[in-house]
Tab-separated table of C-alpha atoms in Angstrom:
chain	number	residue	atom	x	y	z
A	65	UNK	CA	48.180	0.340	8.982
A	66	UNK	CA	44.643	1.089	8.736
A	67	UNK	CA	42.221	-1.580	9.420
A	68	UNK	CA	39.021	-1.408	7.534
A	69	UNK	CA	36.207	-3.355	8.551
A	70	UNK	CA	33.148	-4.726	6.855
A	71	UNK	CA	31.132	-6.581	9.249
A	72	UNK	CA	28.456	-4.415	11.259
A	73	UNK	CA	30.151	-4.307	15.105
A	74	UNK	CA	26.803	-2.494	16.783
A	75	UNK	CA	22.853	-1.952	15.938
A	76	UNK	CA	21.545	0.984	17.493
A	77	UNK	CA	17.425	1.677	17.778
A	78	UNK	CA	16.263	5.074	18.055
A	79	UNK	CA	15.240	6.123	21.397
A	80	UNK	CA	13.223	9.187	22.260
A	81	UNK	CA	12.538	11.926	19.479
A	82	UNK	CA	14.315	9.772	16.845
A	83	UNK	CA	17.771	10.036	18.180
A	84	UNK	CA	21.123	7.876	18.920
A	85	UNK	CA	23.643	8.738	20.629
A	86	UNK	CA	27.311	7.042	20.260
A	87	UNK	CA	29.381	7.522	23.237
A	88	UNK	CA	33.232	5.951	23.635
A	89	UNK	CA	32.832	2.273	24.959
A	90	UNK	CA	29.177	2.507	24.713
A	91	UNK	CA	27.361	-1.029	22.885
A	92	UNK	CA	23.341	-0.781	21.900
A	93	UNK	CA	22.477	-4.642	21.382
A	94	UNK	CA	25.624	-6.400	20.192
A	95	UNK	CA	27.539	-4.783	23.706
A	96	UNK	CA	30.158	-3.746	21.135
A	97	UNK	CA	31.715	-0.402	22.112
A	98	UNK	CA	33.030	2.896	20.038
A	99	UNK	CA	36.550	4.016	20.071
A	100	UNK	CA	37.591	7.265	20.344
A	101	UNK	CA	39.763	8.778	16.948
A	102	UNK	CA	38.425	5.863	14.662
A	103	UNK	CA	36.557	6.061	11.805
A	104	UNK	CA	33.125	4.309	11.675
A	105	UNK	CA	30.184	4.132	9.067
A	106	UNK	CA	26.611	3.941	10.490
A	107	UNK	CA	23.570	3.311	7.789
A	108	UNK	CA	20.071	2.343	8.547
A	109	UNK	CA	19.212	-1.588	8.329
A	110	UNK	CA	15.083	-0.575	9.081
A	111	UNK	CA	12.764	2.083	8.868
A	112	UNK	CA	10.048	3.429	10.659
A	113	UNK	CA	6.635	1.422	9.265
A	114	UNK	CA	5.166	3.342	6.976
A	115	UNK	CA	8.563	5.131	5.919
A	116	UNK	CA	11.111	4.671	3.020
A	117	UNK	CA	14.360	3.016	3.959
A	118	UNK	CA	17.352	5.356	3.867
A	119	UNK	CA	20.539	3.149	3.369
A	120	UNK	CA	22.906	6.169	2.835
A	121	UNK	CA	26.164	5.718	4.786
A	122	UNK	CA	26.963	8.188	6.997
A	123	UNK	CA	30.685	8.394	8.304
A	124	UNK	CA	31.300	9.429	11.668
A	125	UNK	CA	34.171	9.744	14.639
A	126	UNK	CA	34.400	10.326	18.404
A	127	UNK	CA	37.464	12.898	18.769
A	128	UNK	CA	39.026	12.234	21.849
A	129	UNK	CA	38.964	14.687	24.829
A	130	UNK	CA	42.661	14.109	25.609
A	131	UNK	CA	45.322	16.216	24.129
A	132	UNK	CA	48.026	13.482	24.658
A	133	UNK	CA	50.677	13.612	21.320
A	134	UNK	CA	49.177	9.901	21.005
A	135	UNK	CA	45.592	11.351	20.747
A	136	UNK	CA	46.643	13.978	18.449
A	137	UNK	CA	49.122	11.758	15.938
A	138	UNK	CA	45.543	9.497	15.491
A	139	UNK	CA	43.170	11.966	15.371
A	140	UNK	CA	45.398	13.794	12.552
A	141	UNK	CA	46.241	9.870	10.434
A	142	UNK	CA	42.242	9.722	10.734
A	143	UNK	CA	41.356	13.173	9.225
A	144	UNK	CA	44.116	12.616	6.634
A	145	UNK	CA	42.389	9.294	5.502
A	146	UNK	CA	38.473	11.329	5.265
A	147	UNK	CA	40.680	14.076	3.358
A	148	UNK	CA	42.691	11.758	1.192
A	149	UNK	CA	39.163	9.321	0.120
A	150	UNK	CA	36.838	12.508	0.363
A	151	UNK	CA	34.616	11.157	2.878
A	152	UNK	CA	32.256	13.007	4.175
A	153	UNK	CA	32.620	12.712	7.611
A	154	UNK	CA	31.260	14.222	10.882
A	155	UNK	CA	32.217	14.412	14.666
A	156	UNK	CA	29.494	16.950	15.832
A	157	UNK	CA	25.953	14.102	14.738
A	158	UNK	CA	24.148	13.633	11.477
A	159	UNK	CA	20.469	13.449	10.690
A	160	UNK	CA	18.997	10.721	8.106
A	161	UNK	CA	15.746	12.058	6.444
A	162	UNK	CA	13.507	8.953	5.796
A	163	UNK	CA	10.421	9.888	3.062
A	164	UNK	CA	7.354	8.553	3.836
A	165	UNK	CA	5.846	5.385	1.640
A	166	UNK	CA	3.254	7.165	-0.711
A	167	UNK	CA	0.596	5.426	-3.162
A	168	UNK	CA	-1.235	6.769	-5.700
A	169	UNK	CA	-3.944	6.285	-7.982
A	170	UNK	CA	-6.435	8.387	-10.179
A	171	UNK	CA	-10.166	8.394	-10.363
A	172	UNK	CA	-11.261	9.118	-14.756
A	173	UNK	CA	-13.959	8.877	-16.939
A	174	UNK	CA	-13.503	5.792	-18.515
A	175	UNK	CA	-14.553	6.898	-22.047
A	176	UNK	CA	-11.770	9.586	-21.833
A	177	UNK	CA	-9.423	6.632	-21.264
A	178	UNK	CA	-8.249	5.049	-24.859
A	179	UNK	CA	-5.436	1.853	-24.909
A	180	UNK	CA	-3.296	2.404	-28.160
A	181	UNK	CA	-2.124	-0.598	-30.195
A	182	UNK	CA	1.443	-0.338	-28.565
A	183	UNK	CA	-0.231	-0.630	-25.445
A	184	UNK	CA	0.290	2.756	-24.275
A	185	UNK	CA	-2.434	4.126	-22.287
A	186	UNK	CA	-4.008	7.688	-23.244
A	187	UNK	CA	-5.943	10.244	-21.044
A	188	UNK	CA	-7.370	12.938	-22.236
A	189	UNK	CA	-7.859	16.261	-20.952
A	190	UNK	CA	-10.561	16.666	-17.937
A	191	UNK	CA	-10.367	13.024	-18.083
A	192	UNK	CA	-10.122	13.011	-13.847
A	193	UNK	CA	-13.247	13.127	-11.807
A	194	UNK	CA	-13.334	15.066	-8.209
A	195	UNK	CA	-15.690	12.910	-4.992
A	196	UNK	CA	-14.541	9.431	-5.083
A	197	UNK	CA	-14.149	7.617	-1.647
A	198	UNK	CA	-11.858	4.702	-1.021
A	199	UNK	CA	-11.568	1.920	1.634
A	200	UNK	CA	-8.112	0.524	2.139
A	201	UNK	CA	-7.839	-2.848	4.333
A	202	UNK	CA	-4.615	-4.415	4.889
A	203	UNK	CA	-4.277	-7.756	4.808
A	204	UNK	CA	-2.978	-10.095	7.119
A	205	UNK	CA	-3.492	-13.943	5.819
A	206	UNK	CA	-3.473	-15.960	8.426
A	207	UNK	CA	-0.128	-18.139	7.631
A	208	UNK	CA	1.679	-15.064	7.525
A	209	UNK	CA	4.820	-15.688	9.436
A	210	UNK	CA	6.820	-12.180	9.724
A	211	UNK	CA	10.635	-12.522	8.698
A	212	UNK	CA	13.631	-11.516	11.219
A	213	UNK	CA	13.088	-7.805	11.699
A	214	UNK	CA	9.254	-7.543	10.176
A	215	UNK	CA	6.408	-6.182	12.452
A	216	UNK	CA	3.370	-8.417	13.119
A	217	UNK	CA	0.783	-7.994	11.086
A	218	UNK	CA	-2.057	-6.204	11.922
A	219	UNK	CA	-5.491	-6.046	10.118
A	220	UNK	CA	-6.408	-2.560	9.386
A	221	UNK	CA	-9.019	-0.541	7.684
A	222	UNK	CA	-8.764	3.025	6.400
A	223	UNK	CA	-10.888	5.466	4.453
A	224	UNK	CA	-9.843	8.373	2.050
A	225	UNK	CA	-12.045	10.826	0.487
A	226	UNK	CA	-10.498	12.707	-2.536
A	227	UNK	CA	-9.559	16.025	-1.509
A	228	UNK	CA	-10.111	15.010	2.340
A	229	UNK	CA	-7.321	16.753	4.825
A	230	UNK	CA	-8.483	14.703	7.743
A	231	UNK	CA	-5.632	11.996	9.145
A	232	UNK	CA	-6.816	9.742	11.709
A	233	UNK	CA	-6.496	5.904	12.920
A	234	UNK	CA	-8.682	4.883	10.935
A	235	UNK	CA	-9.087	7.621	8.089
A	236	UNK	CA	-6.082	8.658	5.573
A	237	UNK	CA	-5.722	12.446	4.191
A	238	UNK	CA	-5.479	13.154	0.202
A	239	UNK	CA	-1.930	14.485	0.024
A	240	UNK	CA	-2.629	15.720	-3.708
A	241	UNK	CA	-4.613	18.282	-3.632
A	242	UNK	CA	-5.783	17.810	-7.740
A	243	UNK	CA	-8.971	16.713	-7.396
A	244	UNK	CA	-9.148	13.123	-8.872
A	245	UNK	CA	-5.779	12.388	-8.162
A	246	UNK	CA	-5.147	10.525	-4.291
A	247	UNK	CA	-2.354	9.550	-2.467
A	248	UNK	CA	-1.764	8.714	0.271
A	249	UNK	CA	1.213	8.298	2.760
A	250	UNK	CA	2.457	6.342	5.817
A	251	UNK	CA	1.221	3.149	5.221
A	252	UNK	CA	3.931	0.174	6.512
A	253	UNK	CA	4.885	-2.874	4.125
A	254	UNK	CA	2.370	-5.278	3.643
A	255	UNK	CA	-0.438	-6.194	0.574
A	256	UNK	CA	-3.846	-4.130	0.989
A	257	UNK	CA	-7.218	-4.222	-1.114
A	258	UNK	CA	-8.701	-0.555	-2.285
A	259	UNK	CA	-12.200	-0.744	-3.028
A	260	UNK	CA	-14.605	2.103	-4.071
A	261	UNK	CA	-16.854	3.270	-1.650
A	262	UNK	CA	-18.563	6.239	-3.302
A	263	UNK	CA	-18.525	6.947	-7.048
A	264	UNK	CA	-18.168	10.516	-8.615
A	265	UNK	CA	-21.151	12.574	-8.886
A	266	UNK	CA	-23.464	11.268	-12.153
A	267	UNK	CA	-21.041	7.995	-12.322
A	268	UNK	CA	-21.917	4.560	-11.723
A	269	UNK	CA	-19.902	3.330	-8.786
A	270	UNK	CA	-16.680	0.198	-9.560
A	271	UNK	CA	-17.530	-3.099	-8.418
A	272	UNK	CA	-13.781	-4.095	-8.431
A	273	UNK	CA	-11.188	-4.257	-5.520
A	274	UNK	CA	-7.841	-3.124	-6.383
A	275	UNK	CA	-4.917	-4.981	-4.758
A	276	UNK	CA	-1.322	-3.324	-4.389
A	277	UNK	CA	1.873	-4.370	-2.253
A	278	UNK	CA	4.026	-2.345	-0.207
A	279	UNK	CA	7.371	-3.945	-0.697
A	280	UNK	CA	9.871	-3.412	2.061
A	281	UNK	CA	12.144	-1.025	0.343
A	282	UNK	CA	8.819	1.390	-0.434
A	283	UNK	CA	7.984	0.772	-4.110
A	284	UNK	CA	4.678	-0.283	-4.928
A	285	UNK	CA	2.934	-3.138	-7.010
A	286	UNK	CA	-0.263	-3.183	-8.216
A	287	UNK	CA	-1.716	-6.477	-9.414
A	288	UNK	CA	-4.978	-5.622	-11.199
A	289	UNK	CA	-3.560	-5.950	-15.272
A	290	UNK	CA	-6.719	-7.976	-16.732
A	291	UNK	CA	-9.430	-5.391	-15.117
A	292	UNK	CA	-10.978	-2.892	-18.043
A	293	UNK	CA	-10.935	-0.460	-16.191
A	294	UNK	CA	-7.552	0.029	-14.266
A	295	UNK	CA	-5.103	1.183	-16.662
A	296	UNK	CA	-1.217	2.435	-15.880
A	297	UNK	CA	-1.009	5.517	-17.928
A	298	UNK	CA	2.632	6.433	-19.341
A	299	UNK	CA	4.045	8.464	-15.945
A	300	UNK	CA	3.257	5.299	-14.440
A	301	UNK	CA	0.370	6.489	-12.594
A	302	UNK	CA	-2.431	4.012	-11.889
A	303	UNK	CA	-5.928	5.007	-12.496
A	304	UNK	CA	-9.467	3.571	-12.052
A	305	UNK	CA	-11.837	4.006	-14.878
A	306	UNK	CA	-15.683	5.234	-13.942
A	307	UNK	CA	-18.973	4.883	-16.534
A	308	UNK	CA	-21.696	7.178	-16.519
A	309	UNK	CA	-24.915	6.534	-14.760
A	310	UNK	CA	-28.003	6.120	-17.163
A	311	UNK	CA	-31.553	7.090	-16.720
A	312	UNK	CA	-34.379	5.671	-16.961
A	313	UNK	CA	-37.820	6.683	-17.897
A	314	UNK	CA	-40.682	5.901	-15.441
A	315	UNK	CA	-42.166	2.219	-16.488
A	316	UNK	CA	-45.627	2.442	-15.061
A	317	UNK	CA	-48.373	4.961	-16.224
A	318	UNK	CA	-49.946	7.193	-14.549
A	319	UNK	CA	-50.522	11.067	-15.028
A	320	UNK	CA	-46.782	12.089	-15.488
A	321	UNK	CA	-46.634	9.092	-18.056
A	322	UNK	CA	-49.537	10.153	-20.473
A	323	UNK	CA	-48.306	13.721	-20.489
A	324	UNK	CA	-44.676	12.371	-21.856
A	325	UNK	CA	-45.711	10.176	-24.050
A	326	UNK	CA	-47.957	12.704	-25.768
A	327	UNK	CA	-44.855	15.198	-25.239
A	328	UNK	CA	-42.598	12.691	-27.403
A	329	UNK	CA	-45.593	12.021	-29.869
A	330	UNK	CA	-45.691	16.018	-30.869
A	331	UNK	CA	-42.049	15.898	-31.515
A	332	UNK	CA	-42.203	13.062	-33.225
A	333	UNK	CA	-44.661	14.529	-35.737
């Protein structure tokens, strides 16, 4: 009868390059070993930080080397079963792609930007502004116990120019190359604080912080609803909202003064 189990009997970590291998009577942690000519599913319980968990199963056996009629009657009932429930299932290895965790946000003129009574969000066209600079710090409060399986957590600080291709320790690359659109990618599970560092050419520069969490399974919260200018447009992008800069005219007199005053008097007339 075939004996189906539900209970994980091994956890393997990835060694060198990203790889596992599964040998017959070989255990990682749990000193459980493989048997040849049986059936197993493997999935991934944790992904790399900054990286989307993959939980795809991925079905697997060790054919035996011997060509005993034993071997062969079990290797044939177990091929029969993958056949019969149209499993996919491999003896040769498999690879499991994980994505990495991306956020992204917009930088807009905030007068292009117009809430409609349902609440949607509207921006129109050449609404997005190219040169804004970012500083993202991850946060780390100090009471912070990590769960079973959760890194430490480790205060960080990294910049990101819009449009900028440079990836560093402490820098992040724009992976969308519209200009006043950013993302950004790798960045492990944890809450952070973006605050702008350098406005768009002729705009006044934000005085808010922006704070978003990195769940565990990759998807991303933001938590700034009651500033005026973040707004979640209707693709679900988020997007931060910058005012022009004013001038001003010169407040003292002086020779430049006189001349536009009488300048504004002729029009005037």
């Amino acid at each position: 009868p075939t004996q189906l189990c539900t209970l994980p009997i091994a956890t393997y970590t990835t060694k060198e390059r990203g790889k596992i291998e599964f040998r017959p009577g070989d255990g990682d942690t749990s000193g459980a070993g493989l048997n040849v000519n049986t059936l197993y599913v493997a999935w991934e319980s944790k992904a790399p930080a900054g990286y989307r968990l993959d939980a795809t199963p991925h079905y697997f056996y060790i054919a035996s080397a011997s060509n005993t009629d034993e071997d062969k009657s079990a290797l044939q009932s177990l091929q029969e079963y993958v056949a019969t429930h149209e499993l996919a299932a491999t003896y040769s290895g498999f690879d499991v792609y994980d994505m990495p965790i991306q956020v992204s946000w917009g930088k807009v003129n905030a007068a292009k930007v117009t809430v409609q009574e349902n609440g949607s969000v509207a921006v129109q066209g050449g609404a997005f502004l190219p040169g804004s600079e970012w500083e993202i710090t991850r946060q780390c409060p100090s009471d912070l116990v990590p769960q079973s399986g959760e890194d430490q957590c480790t205060k960080q600080v990294w910049t990101v120019k819009d449009d900028g291709t440079t990836e560093g320790n402490a820098q992040k690359a724009d992976r969308d190359p519209a200009s006043g659109y950013i993302t950004v990618a790798g960045l492990p599970a944890g809450t952070y604080t973006l605050t702008e560092t350098k406005a768009p050419q002729d705009y006044r520069q934000g005085n808010g912080s922006y704070t978003f969490t990195i769940n565990p399974d990759g998807t991303v919260q933001w938590e700034n609803a009651d500033d005026p200018d973040f707004h979640t447009t209707s693709s679900g992008l988020h997007v931060v909202g910058n005012h022009k800069a004013t001038g001003t005219l010169p407040s003292a007199g002086g020779r430049g003064m006189h001349h536009m005053a009488l300048g504004l008097a002729v029009v005037a007339a």
